[in-house]
């Protein structure tokens, strides 16, 4: 579990508390906000000077964000509005630094112009240093932040309201895999939970998916997106073996050598070690999963139901070998259930009418009025 460093988006400042991100039609923090009047906990210990990375990151200390990789040498290869994205970030950093100046933030704009800097030490921070810090954060946020949003929904419609970019420095240390071993769930309080979705043994690496898992797109598109957005060539098992959204038939896992053989009625022994395969158990598992998926809309979820779902996922990982549609369905089911339980959401009954009117191009109110209601 880790708490975030929040970066509120400007278009929602009048709809949500800018500290805890809860619905609050006020320019002030909400009355029940736990942080109201106390200052954000991310700035605890910010006065401590650190010359080397700390052995243990304190997720309440904003200084830990200084060790997040901004990939400064990569942004000049990405197209931006004014040329490259590095130039875009630089312009934004200079503009933001200048905005701080008339607001009373102490800074020295002539520091770098002095002939002998050591002989003319100012009691104010150099403006170039402040701009450099802003530039660093603009770059690192683009790479390392997690999206935080409110789900406005009615019975039959749903709309995502982007609220903030959240930075969790400890989670930025976790590597990517297109077949991840863990999920990151962000709750309504902005707190992130790292949850395992399979049994992990000692020394097994914990991985998460930075964008989408292997079953949602083909391997080429996966690798291209990761290269463009995160500047690395993915070499995970899913990419090396070309797992994608056109997965073949399910594979049953050999209990002895762990080799995956295609699950067909005629298969009785492992093609690698000749051991007997748990064919009947695998078919029973797949049947149970399909039955559960069909019943999900009518299930009243409780602790027992959640445990059954988790047990099915554990059985699936022990019996089936990836790429596996059954495991994918269970993983998505668990994540959706967790999001509905812990994620921020708001009930807006008029959403259904809004989307129906857009589709039919008919309404008792104009499109402009409907959008004003939503926004």
Coordinates of C-alpha atoms in Angstrom, one line a residue:
X1 CA 0.0 0.0 0.0
X2 CA 1.3 3.5 -0.9
X3 CA -0.1 7.0 -0.8
X4 CA 0.1 9.3 -3.8
X5 CA 1.5 12.7 -4.7
X6 CA -1.4 14.4 -6.3
X7 CA -1.3 16.6 -9.4
X8 CA -4.9 17.9 -9.8
X9 CA -6.1 18.7 -13.3
X10 CA -7.3 22.3 -13.8
X11 CA -10.7 21.6 -15.4
X12 CA -11.9 19.8 -12.3
X13 CA -10.9 22.1 -9.5
X14 CA -14.4 23.3 -8.9
X15 CA -16.0 19.8 -8.8
X16 CA -13.6 18.0 -6.6
X17 CA -11.7 18.7 -3.4
X18 CA -8.2 19.6 -4.7
X19 CA -6.6 17.8 -1.7
X20 CA -8.5 14.5 -1.2
X21 CA -10.2 14.5 -4.7
X22 CA -13.7 13.8 -3.3
X23 CA -16.7 15.4 -4.9
X24 CA -16.9 18.9 -3.5
X25 CA -18.5 21.9 -5.3
X26 CA -16.3 24.4 -3.6
X27 CA -13.0 26.1 -4.3
X28 CA -11.9 25.2 -0.7
X29 CA -10.9 21.8 0.5
X30 CA -14.0 19.8 1.7
X31 CA -14.9 20.1 5.3
X32 CA -14.3 16.4 6.1
X33 CA -11.0 16.3 4.3
X34 CA -8.4 14.6 6.5
X35 CA -5.7 16.8 5.2
X36 CA -7.5 20.1 5.6
X37 CA -5.3 22.6 7.4
X38 CA -2.5 20.2 8.0
X39 CA -0.6 20.4 4.7
X40 CA -0.1 17.5 2.4
X41 CA 1.8 14.6 4.0
X42 CA 3.9 14.2 0.8
X43 CA 6.0 17.2 2.1
X44 CA 7.0 15.6 5.4
X45 CA 10.8 15.6 5.5
X46 CA 11.3 17.7 2.4
X47 CA 13.8 19.9 4.2
X48 CA 16.2 16.9 4.6
X49 CA 19.1 17.1 2.2
X50 CA 19.9 13.9 0.4
X51 CA 23.0 13.4 -1.7
X52 CA 22.3 9.8 -2.4
X53 CA 19.1 7.8 -2.9
X54 CA 17.7 6.6 0.4
X55 CA 17.9 2.8 1.2
X56 CA 14.2 2.8 1.9
X57 CA 11.8 5.1 0.2
X58 CA 9.3 6.9 2.4
X59 CA 6.1 7.3 0.4
X60 CA 5.0 10.2 2.5
X61 CA 8.2 12.1 1.6
X62 CA 8.0 14.2 -1.6
X63 CA 11.8 14.0 -1.9
X64 CA 11.5 10.4 -3.0
X65 CA 10.1 11.6 -6.3
X66 CA 13.5 13.1 -7.0
X67 CA 14.8 9.6 -7.8
X68 CA 12.2 8.7 -10.4
X69 CA 13.7 8.4 -13.8
X70 CA 12.6 11.2 -16.1
X71 CA 14.3 9.8 -19.3
X72 CA 15.6 13.3 -20.1
X73 CA 17.7 12.0 -23.0
X74 CA 14.7 10.5 -24.8
X75 CA 12.2 13.3 -25.1
X76 CA 14.1 15.1 -27.9
X77 CA 13.1 12.2 -30.2
X78 CA 9.3 12.5 -29.5
X79 CA 7.3 14.9 -31.7
X80 CA 5.6 17.7 -29.8
X81 CA 3.5 20.8 -30.4
X82 CA 6.5 23.1 -30.9
X83 CA 8.9 20.6 -32.3
X84 CA 10.0 18.0 -29.9
X85 CA 8.3 17.1 -26.6
X86 CA 11.5 18.2 -24.8
X87 CA 11.0 21.7 -26.1
X88 CA 7.3 21.6 -25.1
X89 CA 8.3 20.6 -21.6
X90 CA 11.0 23.3 -21.5
X91 CA 8.6 26.1 -22.6
X92 CA 6.0 24.9 -19.9
X93 CA 8.7 24.8 -17.2
X94 CA 9.9 28.4 -18.0
X95 CA 6.3 29.6 -18.1
X96 CA 5.4 28.0 -14.8
X97 CA 8.6 29.4 -13.2
X98 CA 7.6 32.9 -14.4
X99 CA 4.1 32.4 -13.0
X100 CA 5.6 31.7 -9.5
X101 CA 7.6 34.9 -9.6
X102 CA 4.7 37.5 -9.5
X103 CA 3.0 35.3 -6.9
X104 CA 5.8 36.1 -4.5
X105 CA 7.9 32.9 -4.8
X106 CA 11.5 34.0 -4.0
X107 CA 13.8 33.5 -7.0
X108 CA 16.9 35.2 -8.5
X109 CA 16.6 35.7 -12.3
X110 CA 20.1 37.2 -12.6
X111 CA 22.0 34.5 -10.7
X112 CA 23.3 32.7 -13.9
X113 CA 24.3 36.1 -15.5
X114 CA 26.8 37.0 -12.8
X115 CA 30.4 36.8 -13.6
X116 CA 31.7 35.1 -10.5
X117 CA 28.8 33.1 -9.0
X118 CA 30.8 32.0 -5.9
X119 CA 31.5 35.6 -5.0
X120 CA 27.8 36.7 -5.4
X121 CA 25.8 34.1 -3.5
X122 CA 22.1 35.0 -3.3
X123 CA 19.7 34.1 -0.5
X124 CA 17.2 33.2 -3.2
X125 CA 17.0 30.2 -5.4
X126 CA 18.2 30.7 -9.0
X127 CA 15.2 30.9 -11.4
X128 CA 17.1 28.5 -13.7
X129 CA 17.3 25.9 -10.9
X130 CA 13.5 26.2 -10.3
X131 CA 12.8 25.9 -14.0
X132 CA 15.1 22.9 -14.1
X133 CA 13.2 21.2 -11.2
X134 CA 9.9 21.9 -13.0
X135 CA 11.3 20.5 -16.2
X136 CA 12.4 17.3 -14.4
X137 CA 8.9 16.8 -12.9
X138 CA 7.1 17.4 -16.2
X139 CA 9.3 14.6 -17.8
X140 CA 9.1 12.2 -14.9
X141 CA 5.3 12.6 -14.4
X142 CA 4.7 11.8 -18.1
X143 CA 6.5 8.5 -17.6
X144 CA 5.8 7.5 -14.0
X145 CA 2.3 8.8 -13.1
X146 CA -0.9 6.8 -12.7
X147 CA -4.2 8.1 -13.9
X148 CA -6.8 8.8 -11.2
X149 CA -10.5 9.3 -12.2
X150 CA -14.0 9.3 -11.0
X151 CA -16.5 6.9 -12.6
X152 CA -19.8 8.7 -13.1
X153 CA -22.4 6.0 -13.9
X154 CA -26.1 5.2 -14.0
X155 CA -27.6 1.7 -14.4
X156 CA -26.7 1.5 -18.1
X157 CA -24.1 4.2 -18.8
X158 CA -20.7 5.1 -17.6
X159 CA -18.3 8.1 -18.0
X160 CA -14.8 8.6 -16.8
X161 CA -13.8 11.9 -15.3
X162 CA -10.0 12.5 -15.3
X163 CA -9.0 14.0 -11.9
X164 CA -5.3 13.8 -11.4
X165 CA -2.0 12.2 -12.3
X166 CA -0.7 10.3 -9.2
X167 CA 3.0 9.6 -8.5
X168 CA 3.8 6.6 -6.4
X169 CA 7.7 6.5 -6.3
X170 CA 7.8 2.9 -4.9
X171 CA 5.6 1.6 -7.6
X172 CA 7.8 3.2 -10.3
X173 CA 10.5 0.7 -9.3
X174 CA 8.3 -2.3 -10.5
X175 CA 9.1 -3.6 -14.0
X176 CA 6.6 -4.1 -16.8
X177 CA 5.3 -7.4 -18.1
X178 CA 2.6 -8.0 -20.7
X179 CA 1.7 -11.0 -18.5
X180 CA 1.8 -9.3 -15.1
X181 CA 2.0 -11.1 -11.8
X182 CA 0.3 -8.2 -9.9
X183 CA -2.3 -5.4 -10.4
X184 CA -2.3 -1.9 -9.0
X185 CA -5.7 -0.8 -7.6
X186 CA -6.2 2.9 -6.8
X187 CA -8.9 3.4 -4.2
X188 CA -11.3 6.4 -3.7
X189 CA -8.8 7.9 -1.3
X190 CA -6.0 7.8 -3.9
X191 CA -4.2 5.1 -2.0
X192 CA -2.7 2.4 -4.3
X193 CA -2.7 -1.3 -3.4
X194 CA -0.3 -3.7 -5.1
X195 CA -2.1 -7.1 -5.3
X196 CA -0.7 -10.4 -6.5
X197 CA -2.9 -12.2 -9.1
X198 CA -1.0 -15.5 -8.8
X199 CA 1.0 -17.5 -6.3
X200 CA 4.5 -16.1 -6.1
X201 CA 7.4 -18.0 -4.7
X202 CA 10.5 -16.5 -3.1
X203 CA 12.7 -14.6 -5.6
X204 CA 9.9 -14.5 -8.1
X205 CA 9.8 -11.0 -9.7
X206 CA 6.7 -8.9 -9.1
X207 CA 5.6 -7.3 -12.4
X208 CA 2.7 -5.0 -13.5
X209 CA 1.4 -4.0 -16.9
X210 CA 2.2 -0.4 -17.8
X211 CA -0.6 -0.2 -20.4
X212 CA -2.5 -3.3 -21.5
X213 CA -1.9 -7.0 -21.0
X214 CA -0.9 -9.3 -23.9
X215 CA -4.5 -10.5 -24.7
X216 CA -5.7 -7.0 -25.5
X217 CA -3.5 -6.3 -28.5
X218 CA -1.1 -8.1 -30.8
X219 CA 2.6 -8.3 -29.9
X220 CA 3.7 -5.7 -32.5
X221 CA 1.3 -3.0 -31.2
X222 CA 2.3 -3.8 -27.6
X223 CA 6.0 -3.4 -28.3
X224 CA 5.4 -0.2 -30.4
X225 CA 3.4 1.5 -27.7
X226 CA 5.8 0.6 -24.9
X227 CA 8.7 1.9 -27.0
X228 CA 7.0 5.1 -27.9
X229 CA 5.6 5.9 -24.4
X230 CA 8.2 4.3 -22.0
X231 CA 11.3 4.1 -24.2
X232 CA 12.2 0.4 -23.7
X233 CA 12.0 -2.7 -25.9
X234 CA 9.7 -5.2 -24.1
X235 CA 11.4 -8.7 -23.8
X236 CA 8.9 -10.3 -21.5
X237 CA 7.8 -13.9 -22.0
X238 CA 4.6 -12.9 -23.7
X239 CA 6.4 -10.8 -26.3
X240 CA 9.1 -13.4 -26.8
X241 CA 6.5 -16.1 -27.5
X242 CA 4.2 -13.8 -29.5
X243 CA 1.2 -14.2 -27.1
X244 CA -1.6 -12.0 -28.4
X245 CA -5.4 -11.5 -28.6
X246 CA -5.6 -14.4 -31.0
X247 CA -4.6 -17.0 -28.5
X248 CA -4.8 -20.7 -29.6
X249 CA -6.8 -23.3 -27.7
X250 CA -6.3 -23.7 -24.0
X251 CA -3.2 -25.6 -22.8
X252 CA -3.2 -27.9 -19.8
X253 CA -0.1 -27.7 -17.6
X254 CA 1.8 -30.9 -16.8
X255 CA 2.0 -31.3 -13.0
X256 CA 5.6 -32.6 -13.3
X257 CA 7.5 -30.7 -16.0
X258 CA 5.1 -27.7 -16.3
X259 CA 5.0 -28.0 -20.1
X260 CA 1.7 -26.8 -21.7
X261 CA -0.1 -29.2 -24.0
X262 CA -3.2 -28.4 -26.0
X263 CA -6.3 -29.2 -24.2
X264 CA -8.2 -31.6 -26.5
X265 CA -10.2 -34.7 -25.6
X266 CA -7.5 -37.1 -27.1
X267 CA -4.7 -35.6 -25.0
X268 CA -3.9 -37.9 -22.0
X269 CA -0.2 -37.6 -21.6
X270 CA 2.4 -34.8 -21.6
X271 CA 4.1 -34.6 -25.0
X272 CA 7.4 -33.8 -23.2
X273 CA 7.7 -36.2 -20.2
X274 CA 4.8 -38.6 -20.9
X275 CA 3.2 -37.9 -17.5
X276 CA -0.6 -38.1 -17.2
X277 CA -2.3 -34.7 -17.6
X278 CA -5.2 -33.5 -15.4
X279 CA -7.6 -33.3 -18.4
X280 CA -10.9 -33.7 -16.4
X281 CA -9.9 -31.1 -13.8
X282 CA -9.0 -28.6 -16.5
X283 CA -12.3 -29.1 -18.3
X284 CA -14.2 -28.8 -15.0
X285 CA -12.3 -25.6 -14.2
X286 CA -13.2 -24.0 -17.6
X287 CA -16.8 -25.0 -17.1
X288 CA -16.9 -23.4 -13.6
X289 CA -15.4 -20.2 -14.9
X290 CA -17.8 -19.9 -17.8
X291 CA -20.7 -20.5 -15.4
X292 CA -19.4 -17.9 -13.0
X293 CA -19.0 -15.3 -15.8
X294 CA -22.6 -15.8 -16.9
X295 CA -23.9 -15.4 -13.3
X296 CA -21.8 -12.3 -12.4
X297 CA -24.6 -9.7 -13.1
X298 CA -26.9 -11.5 -10.7
X299 CA -24.4 -12.2 -7.9
X300 CA -24.5 -10.3 -4.7
X301 CA -20.8 -10.1 -3.9
X302 CA -19.5 -10.8 -0.4
X303 CA -16.4 -12.1 1.2
X304 CA -17.3 -15.7 0.4
X305 CA -17.9 -15.0 -3.3
X306 CA -14.6 -13.1 -3.5
X307 CA -12.8 -16.0 -2.0
X308 CA -14.3 -18.4 -4.5
X309 CA -13.2 -16.2 -7.3
X310 CA -9.7 -16.0 -5.9
X311 CA -9.7 -19.8 -5.5
X312 CA -10.7 -20.3 -9.2
X313 CA -7.8 -18.1 -10.3
X314 CA -5.3 -20.1 -8.2
X315 CA -6.7 -23.3 -9.7
X316 CA -6.4 -21.9 -13.2
X317 CA -2.8 -21.0 -12.7
X318 CA -2.0 -24.5 -11.4
X319 CA -3.9 -26.3 -14.2
X320 CA -3.6 -24.1 -17.3
X321 CA -0.6 -22.7 -19.2
X322 CA -0.5 -19.3 -20.8
X323 CA -1.5 -17.8 -23.1
X324 CA -4.9 -18.6 -21.5
X325 CA -8.3 -17.1 -22.1
X326 CA -9.7 -18.5 -18.9
X327 CA -7.0 -16.9 -16.8
X328 CA -7.6 -13.6 -18.7
X329 CA -11.4 -13.7 -17.9
X330 CA -10.8 -14.4 -14.2
X331 CA -8.2 -11.7 -13.9
X332 CA -10.5 -9.1 -15.6
X333 CA -13.4 -10.3 -13.4
X334 CA -11.4 -9.8 -10.2
X335 CA -10.1 -6.4 -11.2
X336 CA -13.5 -5.2 -12.2
X337 CA -15.0 -6.4 -8.9
X338 CA -12.2 -4.7 -6.9
X339 CA -12.7 -1.4 -8.9
X340 CA -16.4 -1.5 -8.2
X341 CA -15.8 -2.1 -4.5
X342 CA -12.9 0.3 -3.8
X343 CA -12.7 2.8 -6.7
X344 CA -14.1 6.3 -6.7
X345 CA -17.5 6.5 -8.4
X346 CA -20.5 8.7 -8.4
X347 CA -24.1 7.8 -9.3
X348 CA -25.5 10.2 -11.9
X349 CA -28.9 8.9 -13.1
X350 CA -29.1 11.4 -15.9
X351 CA -26.1 9.8 -17.7
X352 CA -28.3 7.2 -19.4
X353 CA -30.6 9.8 -20.9
X354 CA -27.5 11.8 -22.0
X355 CA -26.0 9.1 -24.0
X356 CA -29.3 7.9 -25.5
X357 CA -30.1 11.5 -26.6
X358 CA -26.7 11.8 -28.3
X359 CA -27.3 8.5 -30.2
X360 CA -30.8 9.4 -31.3
X361 CA -30.1 13.1 -31.9
X362 CA -33.3 13.9 -30.0
X363 CA -33.8 15.5 -26.6
X364 CA -35.9 17.9 -24.7
X365 CA -32.8 19.9 -24.0
X366 CA -29.9 20.9 -26.3
X367 CA -26.6 19.1 -26.5
X368 CA -24.9 22.2 -25.0
X369 CA -27.2 22.0 -21.9
X370 CA -26.6 18.3 -21.5
X371 CA -22.9 18.8 -21.6
X372 CA -23.2 21.5 -19.0
X373 CA -25.0 19.1 -16.7
X374 CA -22.2 16.5 -17.1
X375 CA -19.2 18.9 -16.9

